[in-house]
PDB file of C-alpha atoms in Angstrom:
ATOM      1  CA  UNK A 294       0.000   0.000   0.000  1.00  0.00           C
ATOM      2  CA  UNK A 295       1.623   3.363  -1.246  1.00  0.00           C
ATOM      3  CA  UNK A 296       0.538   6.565   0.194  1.00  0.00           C
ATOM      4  CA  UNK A 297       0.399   9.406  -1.525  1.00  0.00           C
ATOM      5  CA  UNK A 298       1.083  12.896   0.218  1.00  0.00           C
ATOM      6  CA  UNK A 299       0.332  15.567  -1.571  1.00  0.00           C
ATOM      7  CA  UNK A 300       1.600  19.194  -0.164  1.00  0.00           C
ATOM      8  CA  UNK A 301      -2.215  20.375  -0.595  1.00  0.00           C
ATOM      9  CA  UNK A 302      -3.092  18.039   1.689  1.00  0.00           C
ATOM     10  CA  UNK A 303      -0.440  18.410   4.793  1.00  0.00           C
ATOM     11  CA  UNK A 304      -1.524  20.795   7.733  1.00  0.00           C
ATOM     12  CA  UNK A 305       0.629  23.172   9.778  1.00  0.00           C
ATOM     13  CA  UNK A 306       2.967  21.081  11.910  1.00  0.00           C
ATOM     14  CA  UNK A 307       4.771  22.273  15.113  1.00  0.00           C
ATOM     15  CA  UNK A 308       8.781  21.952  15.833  1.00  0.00           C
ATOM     16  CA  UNK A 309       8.013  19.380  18.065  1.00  0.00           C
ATOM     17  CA  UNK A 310       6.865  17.222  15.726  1.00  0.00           C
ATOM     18  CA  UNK A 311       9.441  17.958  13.209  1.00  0.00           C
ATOM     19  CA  UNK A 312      11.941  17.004  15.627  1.00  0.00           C
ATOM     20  CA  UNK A 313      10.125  13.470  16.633  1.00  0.00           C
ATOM     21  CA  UNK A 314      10.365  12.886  12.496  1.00  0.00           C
ATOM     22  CA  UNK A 315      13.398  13.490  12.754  1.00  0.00           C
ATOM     23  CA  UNK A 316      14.926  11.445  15.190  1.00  0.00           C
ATOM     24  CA  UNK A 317      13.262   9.047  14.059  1.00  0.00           C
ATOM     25  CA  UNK A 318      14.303   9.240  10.969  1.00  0.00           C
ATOM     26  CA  UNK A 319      18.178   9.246  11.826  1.00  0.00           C
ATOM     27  CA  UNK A 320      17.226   5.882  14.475  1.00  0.00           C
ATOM     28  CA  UNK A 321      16.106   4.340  11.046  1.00  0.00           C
ATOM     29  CA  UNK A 322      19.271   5.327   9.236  1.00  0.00           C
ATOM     30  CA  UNK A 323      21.314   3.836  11.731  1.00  0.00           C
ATOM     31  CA  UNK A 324      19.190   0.522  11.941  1.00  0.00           C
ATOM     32  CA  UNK A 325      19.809   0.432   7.898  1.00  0.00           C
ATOM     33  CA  UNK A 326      23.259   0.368   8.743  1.00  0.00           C
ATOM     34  CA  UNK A 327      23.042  -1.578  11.718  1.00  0.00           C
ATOM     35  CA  UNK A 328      20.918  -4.312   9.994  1.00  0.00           C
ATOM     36  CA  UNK A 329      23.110  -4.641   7.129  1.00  0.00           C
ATOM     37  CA  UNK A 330      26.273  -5.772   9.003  1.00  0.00           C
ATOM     38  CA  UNK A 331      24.325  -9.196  10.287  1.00  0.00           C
ATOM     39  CA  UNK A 332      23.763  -9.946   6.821  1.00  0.00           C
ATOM     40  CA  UNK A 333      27.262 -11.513   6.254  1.00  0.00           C
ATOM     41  CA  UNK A 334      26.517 -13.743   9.727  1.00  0.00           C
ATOM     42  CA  UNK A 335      23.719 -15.326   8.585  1.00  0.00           C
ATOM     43  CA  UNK A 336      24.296 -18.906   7.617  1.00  0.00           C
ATOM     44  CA  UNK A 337      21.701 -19.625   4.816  1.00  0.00           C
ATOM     45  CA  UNK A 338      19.678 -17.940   2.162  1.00  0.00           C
ATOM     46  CA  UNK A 339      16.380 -17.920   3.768  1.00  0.00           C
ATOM     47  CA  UNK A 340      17.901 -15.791   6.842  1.00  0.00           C
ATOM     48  CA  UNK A 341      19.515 -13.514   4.623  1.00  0.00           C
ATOM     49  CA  UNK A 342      15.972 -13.533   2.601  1.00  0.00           C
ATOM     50  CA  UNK A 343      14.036 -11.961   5.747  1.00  0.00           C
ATOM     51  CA  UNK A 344      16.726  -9.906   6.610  1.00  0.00           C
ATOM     52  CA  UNK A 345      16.503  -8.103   3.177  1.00  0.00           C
ATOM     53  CA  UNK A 346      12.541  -7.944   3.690  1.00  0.00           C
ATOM     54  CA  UNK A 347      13.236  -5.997   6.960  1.00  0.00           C
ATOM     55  CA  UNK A 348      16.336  -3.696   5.155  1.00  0.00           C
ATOM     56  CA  UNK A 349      13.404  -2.915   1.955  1.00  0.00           C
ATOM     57  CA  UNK A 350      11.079  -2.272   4.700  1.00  0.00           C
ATOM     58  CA  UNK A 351      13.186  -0.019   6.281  1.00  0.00           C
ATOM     59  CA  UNK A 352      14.370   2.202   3.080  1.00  0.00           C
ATOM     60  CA  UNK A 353      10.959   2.601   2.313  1.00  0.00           C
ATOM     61  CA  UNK A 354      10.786   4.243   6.031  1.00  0.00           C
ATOM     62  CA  UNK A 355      13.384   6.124   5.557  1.00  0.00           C
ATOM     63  CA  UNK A 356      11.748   7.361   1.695  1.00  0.00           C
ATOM     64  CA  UNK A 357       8.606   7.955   3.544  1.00  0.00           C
ATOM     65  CA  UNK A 358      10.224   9.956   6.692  1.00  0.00           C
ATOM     66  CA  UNK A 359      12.173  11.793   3.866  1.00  0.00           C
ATOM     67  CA  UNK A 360       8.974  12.361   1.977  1.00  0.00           C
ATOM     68  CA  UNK A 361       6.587  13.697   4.647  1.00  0.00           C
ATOM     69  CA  UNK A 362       9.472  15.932   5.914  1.00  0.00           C
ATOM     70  CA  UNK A 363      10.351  17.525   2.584  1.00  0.00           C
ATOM     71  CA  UNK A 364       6.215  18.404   2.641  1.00  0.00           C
ATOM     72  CA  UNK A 365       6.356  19.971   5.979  1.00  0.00           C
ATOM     73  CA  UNK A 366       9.308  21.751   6.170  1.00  0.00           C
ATOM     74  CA  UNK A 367       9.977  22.352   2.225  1.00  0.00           C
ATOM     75  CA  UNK A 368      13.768  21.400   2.643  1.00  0.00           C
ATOM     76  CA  UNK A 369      15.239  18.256   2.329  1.00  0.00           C
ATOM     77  CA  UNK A 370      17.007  16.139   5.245  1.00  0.00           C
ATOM     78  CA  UNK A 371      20.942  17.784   5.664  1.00  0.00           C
ATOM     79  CA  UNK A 372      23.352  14.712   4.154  1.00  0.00           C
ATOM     80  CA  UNK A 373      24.802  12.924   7.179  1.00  0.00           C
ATOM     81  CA  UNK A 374      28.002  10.843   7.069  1.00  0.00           C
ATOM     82  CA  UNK A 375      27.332   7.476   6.456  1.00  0.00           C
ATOM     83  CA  UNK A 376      27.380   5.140   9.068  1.00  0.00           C
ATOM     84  CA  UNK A 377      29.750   2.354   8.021  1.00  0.00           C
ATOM     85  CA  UNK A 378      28.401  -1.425   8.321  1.00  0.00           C
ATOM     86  CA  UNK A 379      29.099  -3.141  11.410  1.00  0.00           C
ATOM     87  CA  UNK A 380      30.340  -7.298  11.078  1.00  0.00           C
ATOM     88  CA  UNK A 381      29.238  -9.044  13.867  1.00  0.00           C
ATOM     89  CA  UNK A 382      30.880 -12.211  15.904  1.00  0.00           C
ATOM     90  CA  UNK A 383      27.966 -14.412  16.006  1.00  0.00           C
ATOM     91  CA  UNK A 384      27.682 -14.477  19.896  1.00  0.00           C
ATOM     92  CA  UNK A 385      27.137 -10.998  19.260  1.00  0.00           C
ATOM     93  CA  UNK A 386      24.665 -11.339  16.583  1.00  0.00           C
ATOM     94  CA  UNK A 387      22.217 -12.697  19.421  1.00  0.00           C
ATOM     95  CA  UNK A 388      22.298  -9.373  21.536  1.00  0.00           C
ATOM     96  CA  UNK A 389      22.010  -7.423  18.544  1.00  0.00           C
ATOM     97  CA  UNK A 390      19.265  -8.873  17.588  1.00  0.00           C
ATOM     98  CA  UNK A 391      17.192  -8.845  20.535  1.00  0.00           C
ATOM     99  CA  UNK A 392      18.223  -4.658  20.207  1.00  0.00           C
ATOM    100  CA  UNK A 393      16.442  -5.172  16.988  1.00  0.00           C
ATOM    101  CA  UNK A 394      13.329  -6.532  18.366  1.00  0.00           C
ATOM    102  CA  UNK A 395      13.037  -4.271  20.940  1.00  0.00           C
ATOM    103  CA  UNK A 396      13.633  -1.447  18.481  1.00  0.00           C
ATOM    104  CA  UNK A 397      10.861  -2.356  16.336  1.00  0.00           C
ATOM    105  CA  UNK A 398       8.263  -2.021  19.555  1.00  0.00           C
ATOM    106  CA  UNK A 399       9.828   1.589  20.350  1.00  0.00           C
ATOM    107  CA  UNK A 400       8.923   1.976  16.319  1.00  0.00           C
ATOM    108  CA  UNK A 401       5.789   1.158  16.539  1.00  0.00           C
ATOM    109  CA  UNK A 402       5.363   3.612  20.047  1.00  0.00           C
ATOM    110  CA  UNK A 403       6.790   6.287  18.002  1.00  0.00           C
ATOM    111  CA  UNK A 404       4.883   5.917  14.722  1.00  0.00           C
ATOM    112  CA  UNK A 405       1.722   5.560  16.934  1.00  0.00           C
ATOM    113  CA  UNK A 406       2.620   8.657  18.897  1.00  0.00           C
ATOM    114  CA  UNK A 407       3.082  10.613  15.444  1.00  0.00           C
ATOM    115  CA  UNK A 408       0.004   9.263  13.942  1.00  0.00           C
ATOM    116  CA  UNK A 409      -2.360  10.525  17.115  1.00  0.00           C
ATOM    117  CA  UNK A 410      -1.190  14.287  16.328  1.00  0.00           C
ATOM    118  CA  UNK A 411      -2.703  14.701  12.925  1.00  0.00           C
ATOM    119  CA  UNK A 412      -6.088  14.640  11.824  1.00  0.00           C
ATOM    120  CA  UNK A 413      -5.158  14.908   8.105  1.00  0.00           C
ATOM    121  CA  UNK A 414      -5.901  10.786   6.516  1.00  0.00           C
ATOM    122  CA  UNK A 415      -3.427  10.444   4.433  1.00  0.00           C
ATOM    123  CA  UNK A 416      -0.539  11.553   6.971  1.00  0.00           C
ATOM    124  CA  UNK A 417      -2.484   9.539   9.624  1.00  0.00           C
ATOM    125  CA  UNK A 418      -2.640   6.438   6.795  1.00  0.00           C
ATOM    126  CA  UNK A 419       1.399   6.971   6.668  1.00  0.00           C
ATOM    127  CA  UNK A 420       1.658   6.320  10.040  1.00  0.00           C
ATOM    128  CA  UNK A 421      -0.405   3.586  10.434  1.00  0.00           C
ATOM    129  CA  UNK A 422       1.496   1.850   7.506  1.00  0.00           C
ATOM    130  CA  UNK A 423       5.013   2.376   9.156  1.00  0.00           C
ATOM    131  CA  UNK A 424       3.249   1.298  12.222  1.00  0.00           C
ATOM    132  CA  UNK A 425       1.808  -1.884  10.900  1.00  0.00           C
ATOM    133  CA  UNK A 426       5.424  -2.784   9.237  1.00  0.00           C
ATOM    134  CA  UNK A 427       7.016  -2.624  12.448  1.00  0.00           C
ATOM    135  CA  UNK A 428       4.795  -4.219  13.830  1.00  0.00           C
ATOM    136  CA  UNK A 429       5.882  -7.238  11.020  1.00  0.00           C
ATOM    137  CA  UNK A 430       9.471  -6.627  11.351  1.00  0.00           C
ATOM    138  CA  UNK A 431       9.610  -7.755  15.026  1.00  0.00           C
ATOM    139  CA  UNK A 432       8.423 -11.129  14.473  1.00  0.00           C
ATOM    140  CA  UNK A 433      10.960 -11.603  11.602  1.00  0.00           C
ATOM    141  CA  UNK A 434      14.217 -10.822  13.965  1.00  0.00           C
ATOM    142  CA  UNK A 435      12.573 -13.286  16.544  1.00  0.00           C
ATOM    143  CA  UNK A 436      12.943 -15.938  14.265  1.00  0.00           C
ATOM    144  CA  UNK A 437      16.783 -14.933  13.600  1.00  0.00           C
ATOM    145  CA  UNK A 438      16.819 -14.527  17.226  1.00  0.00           C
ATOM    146  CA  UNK A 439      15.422 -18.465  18.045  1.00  0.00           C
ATOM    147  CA  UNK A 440      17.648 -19.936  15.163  1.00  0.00           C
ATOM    148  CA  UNK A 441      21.138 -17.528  16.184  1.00  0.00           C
ATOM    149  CA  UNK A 442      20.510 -17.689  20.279  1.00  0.00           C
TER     150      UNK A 442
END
């Protein structure tokens, strides 16, 4: 399900807010980054299958944050240095993962939080969408979690 945010269609929106959007939108940048240094410690192709689901899922976050910002504020995010990808031991891997899982519940919190402070539908349809894929990502890192614990 796309959404489609038109600037017509976006109300006023206080700092506050701005600044929720946006740090969320840097924690999602760094879970990219963060995400894509287990992908070299998983051990077979369906692992690294859901773990790609997750890093599509979260670069269309990131897209959307990006989007709905750029519509608010008229300016784009500031280009931040990239984070470089972390490898993992895999004892590690375990911890990290339950970071992950955890993570994806403070999403969810977050996108929740965002969604309750506009009446406009389609920003409110956003947020329920990046809601709802949280929501889907957690499970997936559980099952790394049970298979890499």
């Amino acid at each position: 399900m796309e959404n489609n945010i038109t600037e017509n269609s976006l109300p006023a929106i206080n700092e506050e807010i701005i600044s929720l959007m946006t740090v969320q939108r840097n924690i999602t940048k760094n879970e990219i980054c963060r995400y894509a240094g287990f992908y070299d410690n998983l051990i077979d192709d369906e692992d690294k299958s859901l773990l790609n689901d997750i890093l599509i899922v979260k670069n269309k976050h990131l897209k959307m944050l990006d989007e709905m910002y750029y519509r608010f504020k008229g300016e784009r995010f500031k280009p931040e240095t990239e984070s470089p990808e972390k490898k993992f031991s895999k004892g590690f891997i375990s911890s990290e993962l339950k970071k992950a899982i955890l993570g994806e519940l403070e999403n969810t919190e977050t996108y929740r939080s965002l969604m309750a402070d506009f009446l406009n539908q389609s920003v409110r349809n956003a947020f329920s969408e990046l809601t709802a894929d949280s929501q889907n990502n957690a499970p997936r890192f559980v099952l790394l979690l049970i298979k890499y614990s």
